[in-house]
XYZ file of C-alpha atoms in Angstrom:
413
model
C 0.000 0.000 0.000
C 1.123 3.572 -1.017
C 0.799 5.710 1.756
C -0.006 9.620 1.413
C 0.786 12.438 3.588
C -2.278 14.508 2.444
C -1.950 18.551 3.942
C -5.462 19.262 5.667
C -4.065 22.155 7.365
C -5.745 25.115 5.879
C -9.162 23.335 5.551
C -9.264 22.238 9.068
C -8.402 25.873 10.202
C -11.218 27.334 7.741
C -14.428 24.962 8.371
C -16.587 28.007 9.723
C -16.352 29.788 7.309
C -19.216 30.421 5.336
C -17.905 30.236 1.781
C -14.479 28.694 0.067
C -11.579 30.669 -1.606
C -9.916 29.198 -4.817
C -7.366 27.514 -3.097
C -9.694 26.069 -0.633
C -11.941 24.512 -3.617
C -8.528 22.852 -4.727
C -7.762 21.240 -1.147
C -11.286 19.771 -1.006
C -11.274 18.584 -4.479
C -8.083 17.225 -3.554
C -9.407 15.584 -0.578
C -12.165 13.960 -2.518
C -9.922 12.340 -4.905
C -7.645 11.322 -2.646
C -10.083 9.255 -0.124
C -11.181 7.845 -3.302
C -7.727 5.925 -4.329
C -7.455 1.972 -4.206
C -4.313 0.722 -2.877
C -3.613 4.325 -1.366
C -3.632 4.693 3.070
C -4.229 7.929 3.418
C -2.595 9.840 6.538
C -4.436 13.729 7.203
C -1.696 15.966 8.499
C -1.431 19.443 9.394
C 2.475 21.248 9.083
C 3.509 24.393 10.873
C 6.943 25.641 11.179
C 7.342 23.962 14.221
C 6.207 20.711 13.807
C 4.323 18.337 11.562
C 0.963 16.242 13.053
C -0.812 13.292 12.004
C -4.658 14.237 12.664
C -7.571 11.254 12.979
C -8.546 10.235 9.744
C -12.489 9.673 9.797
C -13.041 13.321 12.185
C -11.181 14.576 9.420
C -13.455 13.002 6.644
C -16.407 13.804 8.725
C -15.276 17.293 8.864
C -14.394 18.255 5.284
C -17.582 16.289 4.063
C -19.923 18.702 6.243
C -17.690 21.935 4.943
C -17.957 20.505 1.562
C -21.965 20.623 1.674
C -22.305 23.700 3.518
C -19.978 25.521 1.003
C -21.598 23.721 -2.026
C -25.234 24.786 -0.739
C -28.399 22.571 -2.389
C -29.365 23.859 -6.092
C -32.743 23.502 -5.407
C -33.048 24.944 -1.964
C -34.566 27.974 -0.986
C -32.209 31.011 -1.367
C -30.749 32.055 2.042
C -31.653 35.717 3.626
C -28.222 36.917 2.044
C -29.083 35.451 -1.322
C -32.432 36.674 -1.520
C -31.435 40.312 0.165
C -28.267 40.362 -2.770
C -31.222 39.298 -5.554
C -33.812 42.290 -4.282
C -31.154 44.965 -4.319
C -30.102 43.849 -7.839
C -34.327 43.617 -9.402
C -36.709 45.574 -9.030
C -36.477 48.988 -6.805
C -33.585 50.744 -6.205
C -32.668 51.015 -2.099
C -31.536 53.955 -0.938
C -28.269 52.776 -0.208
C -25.566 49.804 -1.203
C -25.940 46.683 0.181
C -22.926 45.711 2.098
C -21.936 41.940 3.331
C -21.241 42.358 6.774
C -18.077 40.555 7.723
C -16.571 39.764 10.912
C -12.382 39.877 11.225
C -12.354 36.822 13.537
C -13.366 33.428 12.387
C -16.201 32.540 14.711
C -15.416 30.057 17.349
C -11.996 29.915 16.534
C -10.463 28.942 19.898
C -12.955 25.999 19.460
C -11.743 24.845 16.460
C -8.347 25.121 17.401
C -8.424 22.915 20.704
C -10.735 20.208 19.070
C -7.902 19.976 16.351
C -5.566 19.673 19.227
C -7.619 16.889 20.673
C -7.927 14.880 17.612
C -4.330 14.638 16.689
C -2.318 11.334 16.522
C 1.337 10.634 16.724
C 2.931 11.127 13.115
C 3.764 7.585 11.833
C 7.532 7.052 11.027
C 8.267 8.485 8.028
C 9.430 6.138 5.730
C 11.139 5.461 1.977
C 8.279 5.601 -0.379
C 5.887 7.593 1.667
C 4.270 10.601 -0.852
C 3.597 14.161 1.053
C 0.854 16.616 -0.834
C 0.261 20.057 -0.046
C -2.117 22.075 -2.529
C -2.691 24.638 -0.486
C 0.945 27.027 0.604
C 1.789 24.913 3.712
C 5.033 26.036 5.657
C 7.320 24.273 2.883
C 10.713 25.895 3.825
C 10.019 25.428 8.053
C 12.218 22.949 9.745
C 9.114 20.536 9.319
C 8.684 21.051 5.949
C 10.037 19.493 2.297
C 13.234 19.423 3.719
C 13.052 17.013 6.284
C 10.623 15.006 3.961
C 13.154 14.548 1.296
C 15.863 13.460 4.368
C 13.554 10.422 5.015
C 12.696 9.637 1.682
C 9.596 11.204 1.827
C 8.793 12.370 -2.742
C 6.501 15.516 -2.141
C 4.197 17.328 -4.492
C 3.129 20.015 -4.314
C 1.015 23.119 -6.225
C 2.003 26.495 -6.960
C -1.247 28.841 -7.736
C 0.298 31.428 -8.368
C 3.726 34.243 -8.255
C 2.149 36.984 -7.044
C 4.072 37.860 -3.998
C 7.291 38.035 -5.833
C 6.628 39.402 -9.193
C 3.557 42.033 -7.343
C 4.165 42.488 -4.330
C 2.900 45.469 -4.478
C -0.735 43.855 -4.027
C 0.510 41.801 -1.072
C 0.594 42.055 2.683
C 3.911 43.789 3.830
C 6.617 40.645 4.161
C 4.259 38.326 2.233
C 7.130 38.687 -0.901
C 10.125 37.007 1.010
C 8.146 34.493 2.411
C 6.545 33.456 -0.843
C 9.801 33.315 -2.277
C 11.210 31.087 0.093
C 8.104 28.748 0.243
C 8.544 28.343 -4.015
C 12.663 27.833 -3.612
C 11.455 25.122 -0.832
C 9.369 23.283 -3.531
C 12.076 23.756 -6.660
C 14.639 22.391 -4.622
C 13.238 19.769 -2.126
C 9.739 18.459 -3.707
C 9.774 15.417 -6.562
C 7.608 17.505 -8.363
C 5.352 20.585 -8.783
C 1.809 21.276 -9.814
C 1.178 24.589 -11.528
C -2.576 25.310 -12.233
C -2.163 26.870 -15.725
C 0.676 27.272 -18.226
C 1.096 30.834 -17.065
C 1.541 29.582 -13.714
C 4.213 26.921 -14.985
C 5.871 29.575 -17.489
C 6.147 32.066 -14.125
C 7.801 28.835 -12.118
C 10.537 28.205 -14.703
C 11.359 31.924 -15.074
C 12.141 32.398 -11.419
C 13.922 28.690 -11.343
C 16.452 30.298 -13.720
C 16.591 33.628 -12.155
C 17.283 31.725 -8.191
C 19.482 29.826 -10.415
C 17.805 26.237 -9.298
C 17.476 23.561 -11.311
C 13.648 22.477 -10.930
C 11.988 19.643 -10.619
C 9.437 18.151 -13.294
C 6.648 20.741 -13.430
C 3.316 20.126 -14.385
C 0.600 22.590 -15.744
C -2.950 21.717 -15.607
C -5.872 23.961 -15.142
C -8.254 22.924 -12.620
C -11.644 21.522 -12.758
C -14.991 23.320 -11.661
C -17.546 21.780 -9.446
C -20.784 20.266 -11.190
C -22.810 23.383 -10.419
C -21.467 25.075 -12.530
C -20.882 22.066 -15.172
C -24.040 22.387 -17.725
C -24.803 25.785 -19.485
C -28.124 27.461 -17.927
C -27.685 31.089 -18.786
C -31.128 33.061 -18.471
C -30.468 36.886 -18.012
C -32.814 38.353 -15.893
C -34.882 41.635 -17.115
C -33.322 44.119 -14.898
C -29.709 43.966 -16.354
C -26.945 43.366 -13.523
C -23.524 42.313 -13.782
C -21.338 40.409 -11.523
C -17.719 40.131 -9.987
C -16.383 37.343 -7.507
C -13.033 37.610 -5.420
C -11.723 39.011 -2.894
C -11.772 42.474 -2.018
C -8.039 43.367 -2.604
C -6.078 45.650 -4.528
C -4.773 42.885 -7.511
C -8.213 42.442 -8.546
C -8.616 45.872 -9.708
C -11.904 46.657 -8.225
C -11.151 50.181 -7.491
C -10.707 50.661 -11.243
C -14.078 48.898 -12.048
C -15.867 51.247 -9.443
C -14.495 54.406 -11.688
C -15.882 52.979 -14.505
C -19.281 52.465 -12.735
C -19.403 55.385 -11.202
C -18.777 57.231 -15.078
C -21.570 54.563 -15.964
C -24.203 56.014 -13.346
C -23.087 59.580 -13.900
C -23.782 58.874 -18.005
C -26.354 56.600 -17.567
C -28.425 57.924 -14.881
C -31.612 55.502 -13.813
C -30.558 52.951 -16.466
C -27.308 52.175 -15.231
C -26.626 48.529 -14.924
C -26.652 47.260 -10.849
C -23.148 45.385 -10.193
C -23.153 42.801 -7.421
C -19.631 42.217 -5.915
C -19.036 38.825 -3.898
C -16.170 38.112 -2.285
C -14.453 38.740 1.650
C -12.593 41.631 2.614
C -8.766 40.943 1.475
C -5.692 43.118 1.693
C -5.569 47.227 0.711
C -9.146 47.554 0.522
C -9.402 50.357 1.652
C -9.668 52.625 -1.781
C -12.922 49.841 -2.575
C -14.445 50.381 0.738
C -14.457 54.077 0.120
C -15.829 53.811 -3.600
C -18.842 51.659 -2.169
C -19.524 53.690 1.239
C -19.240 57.037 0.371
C -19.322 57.657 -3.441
C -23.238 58.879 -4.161
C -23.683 57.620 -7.743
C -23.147 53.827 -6.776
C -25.396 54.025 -3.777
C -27.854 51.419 -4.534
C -26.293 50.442 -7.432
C -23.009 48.249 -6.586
C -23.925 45.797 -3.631
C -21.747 43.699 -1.746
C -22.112 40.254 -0.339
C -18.997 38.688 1.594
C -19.921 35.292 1.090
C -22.364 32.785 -0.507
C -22.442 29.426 -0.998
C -21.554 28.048 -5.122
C -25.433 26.902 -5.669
C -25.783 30.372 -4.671
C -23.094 31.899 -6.884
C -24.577 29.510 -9.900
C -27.906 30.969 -10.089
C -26.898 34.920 -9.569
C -23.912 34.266 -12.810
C -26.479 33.016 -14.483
C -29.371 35.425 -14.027
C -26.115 37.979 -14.974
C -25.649 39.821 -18.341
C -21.976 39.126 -17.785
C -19.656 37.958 -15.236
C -16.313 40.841 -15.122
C -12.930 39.661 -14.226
C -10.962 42.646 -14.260
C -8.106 41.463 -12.708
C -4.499 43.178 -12.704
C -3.000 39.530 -12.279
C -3.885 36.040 -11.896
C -2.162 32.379 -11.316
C -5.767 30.956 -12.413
C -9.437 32.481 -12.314
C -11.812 29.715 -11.216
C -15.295 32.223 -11.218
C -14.354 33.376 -15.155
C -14.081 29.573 -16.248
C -17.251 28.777 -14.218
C -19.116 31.973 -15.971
C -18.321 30.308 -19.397
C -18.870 26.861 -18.625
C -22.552 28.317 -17.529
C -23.120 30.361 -21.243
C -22.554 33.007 -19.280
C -20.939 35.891 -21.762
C -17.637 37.314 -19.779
C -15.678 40.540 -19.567
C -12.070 39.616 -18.569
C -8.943 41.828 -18.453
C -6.312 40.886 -20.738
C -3.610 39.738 -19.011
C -1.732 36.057 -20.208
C -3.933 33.620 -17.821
C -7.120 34.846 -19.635
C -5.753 34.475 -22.783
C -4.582 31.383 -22.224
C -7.672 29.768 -20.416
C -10.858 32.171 -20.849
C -11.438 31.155 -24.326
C -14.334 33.346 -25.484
C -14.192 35.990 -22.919
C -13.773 39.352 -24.321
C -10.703 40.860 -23.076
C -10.104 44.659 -22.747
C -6.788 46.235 -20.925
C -7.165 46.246 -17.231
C -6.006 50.198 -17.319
C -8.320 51.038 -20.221
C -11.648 52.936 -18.419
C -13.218 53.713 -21.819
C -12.969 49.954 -22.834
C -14.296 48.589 -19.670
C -17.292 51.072 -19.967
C -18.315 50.281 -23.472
C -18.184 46.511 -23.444
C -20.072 46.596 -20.066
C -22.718 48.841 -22.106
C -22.980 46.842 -25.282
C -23.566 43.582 -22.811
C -26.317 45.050 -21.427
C -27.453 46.624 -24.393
C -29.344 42.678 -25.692
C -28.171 39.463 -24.267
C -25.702 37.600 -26.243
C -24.872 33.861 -25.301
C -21.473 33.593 -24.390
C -19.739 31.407 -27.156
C -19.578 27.749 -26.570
C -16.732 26.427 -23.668
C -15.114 23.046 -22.895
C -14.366 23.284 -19.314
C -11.062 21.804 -17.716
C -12.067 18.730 -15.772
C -10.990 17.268 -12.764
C -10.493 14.115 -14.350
C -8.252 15.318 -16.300
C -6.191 17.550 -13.978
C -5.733 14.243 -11.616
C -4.862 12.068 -14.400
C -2.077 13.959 -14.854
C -1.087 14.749 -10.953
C -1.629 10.618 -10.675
C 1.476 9.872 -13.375
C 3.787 12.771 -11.492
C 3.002 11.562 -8.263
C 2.808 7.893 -8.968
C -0.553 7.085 -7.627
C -3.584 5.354 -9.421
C -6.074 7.980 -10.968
C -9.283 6.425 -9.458
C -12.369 7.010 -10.925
């Protein structure tokens, strides 16, 4: 029996709350795939910088599989208050003001969390020749528990890059997040058996710095990652009262301060016909500029609404109902919620930067600096609903067929 080190880590330390990032949508399809190997024991770990631990296998399962609903939601449920609060400000009358997601800074029973992780853990099993170690989700990889030490016991580890953002922008980043992102990818070039990149522009990024650090990596693999069968089967249906849509985080990189200009020109021009926006997504790093925009600028009061966080059944039917899904990103490793607009028929408005060219086939792309662009093709797509062109989707088949050969494992169903 092959026996897998999978990195639970960042899912364990996430379960309440109320809606998955990118990466964590990777880690649970991860988990899902995993669990589902023959011939594979699987071992749920969690890795700091201080120490690696082995954490009880079916409270794990139990765990992810009851995040993994909650974050999926039911398709044909009832929409939650949020949902249905996000869908009234968008139709029908105007409110007064914006709606605005209200988001707490602390992750709700935390302290919990953290002592019944304590409680569940297990003694790490001896590490052994043979042994594979996964981490899709930016683990300490460079601590004194990390690839290192695997690679001393003959531990082969895999593990994904999403993205270079911290070292090529790190402008957009948290103060310090730059070094530490650099020595987390020098960890994986030098100590892992091989490395998962989630698009070519991710992989092209990886081999660029490899030569720059002067490393010699180690087989690199690009493949885009799958979306989640709510958003598998086309289903668009714009609703009468035109509204667009934007998902991610509220943070600088994604440009949003630039796409509330544009609106704002839009309501100023426009006036009562104006297109509503609804931004989803939880409050990230240097906000502040698109806080300021949505609190305080009159022209997008009650037209740009905010919701921190709804579940993907949730974010289905709103892309859907949309005349287009924006991605106006200043850079990107991947963009799941642009894929997921296109695999729905959903028409999208992307920024053209290489990972949109490469995987948003059919998205029209305008220059994330160019206002007058943005404003026009947001116009003409609310002007008569046009059916995004057709879109094969990357699967997760696929993506694991290929991780299976690097890694050495058997691709399961």
């Amino acid at each position: 029996m092959t026996r897998v080190l999978f990195e639970v880590g960042r899912l364990i330390g996430r379960r309440d709350r109320g809606a998955p990032t990118g990466v964590d949508r990777v880690c649970l399809a991860y988990d899902r795939w995993l669990r589902g190997l023959q011939g594979v024991t699987l071992v749920p770990v969690h890795t700091t910088r201080r120490r690696m631990t082995a954490l009880e296998p079916r409270w794990v399962a139990e765990s992810l599989d009851e995040v993994a609903r909650r974050w999926s939601g039911e398709p044909m449920a009832a929409p939650s208050a949020e949902e249905a609060r996000l869908r009234r400000a968008l139709t029908g009358a105007r409110p007064v003001r914006s709606l605005m997601g209200r988001q707490e800074d602390a992750e709700p029973g935390q302290g919990r969390r953290t002592v019944e992780r304590l409680l569940r853990t297990r003694p790490l099993p001896e590490l052994r020749k043979g042994d594979r170690y996964i981490d899709v989700g930016h683990a300490p990889l460079d601590g004194p528990y990390g690839l290192a030490r695997l690679r001393s016991h003959g531990v082969k580890s895999f593990v994904m890059i999403h993205d270079l953002i911290p070292v090529s922008h790190p402008e957009y980043c948290r103060p310090g997040e730059g070094p530490r992102h650099r020595s987390r990818v020098r960890a994986a070039l030098v100590d892992a058996a091989g490395v998962i990149a989630n698009s070519a522009t991710t992989a092209g990024a990886l081999e660029r710095f490899a030569e720059q650090e002067r490393l010699t990596p180690p087989p690199i693999v690009a493949t885009p990652l799958g979306l989640e069968p709510v958003f598998a089967a086309r289903r668009w249906s714009p609703d009468v009262d035109p509204y667009l849509v934007c998902i991610g985080t509220l943070e600088a990189r994604k440009n949003l301060a630039f796409l509330l200009t544009v609106w704002r020109r839009l309501a100023e021009r426009l006036g009562p016909v104006a297109p509503r926006l609804a931004l989803i997504g939880r409050h990230g790093w240097e906000n502040e500029a698109i806080l300021d925009h949505l609190e305080r600028s009159p022209p997008l009061q009650g037209l740009v609404h905010h919701a921190a966080e709804l579940p993907d059944a949730a974010l289905a039917r709103l892309m859907a109902g949309a005349r287009s899904v924006l991605a106006p990103s200043a850079v990107e490793g991947f963009d799941l919620p642009a894929l997921e607009a296109l695999a729905l028929g959903v028409p999208v408005i992307a920024s053209d930067i290489p990972v949109h060219r490469e995987l948003a086939r059919g998205a029209r792309l305008v220059d994330p600096l160019d206002g007058p662009g943005w404003a026009a093709a947001i116009e003409a797509a609310c002007a008569g609903p046009v059916a995004g062109p057709s879109f094969a989707a990357p699967t997760w088949a696929e993506h694991f067929a290929l991780v299976a050969k690097l890694a050495g494992l058997p691709e399961g169903r």
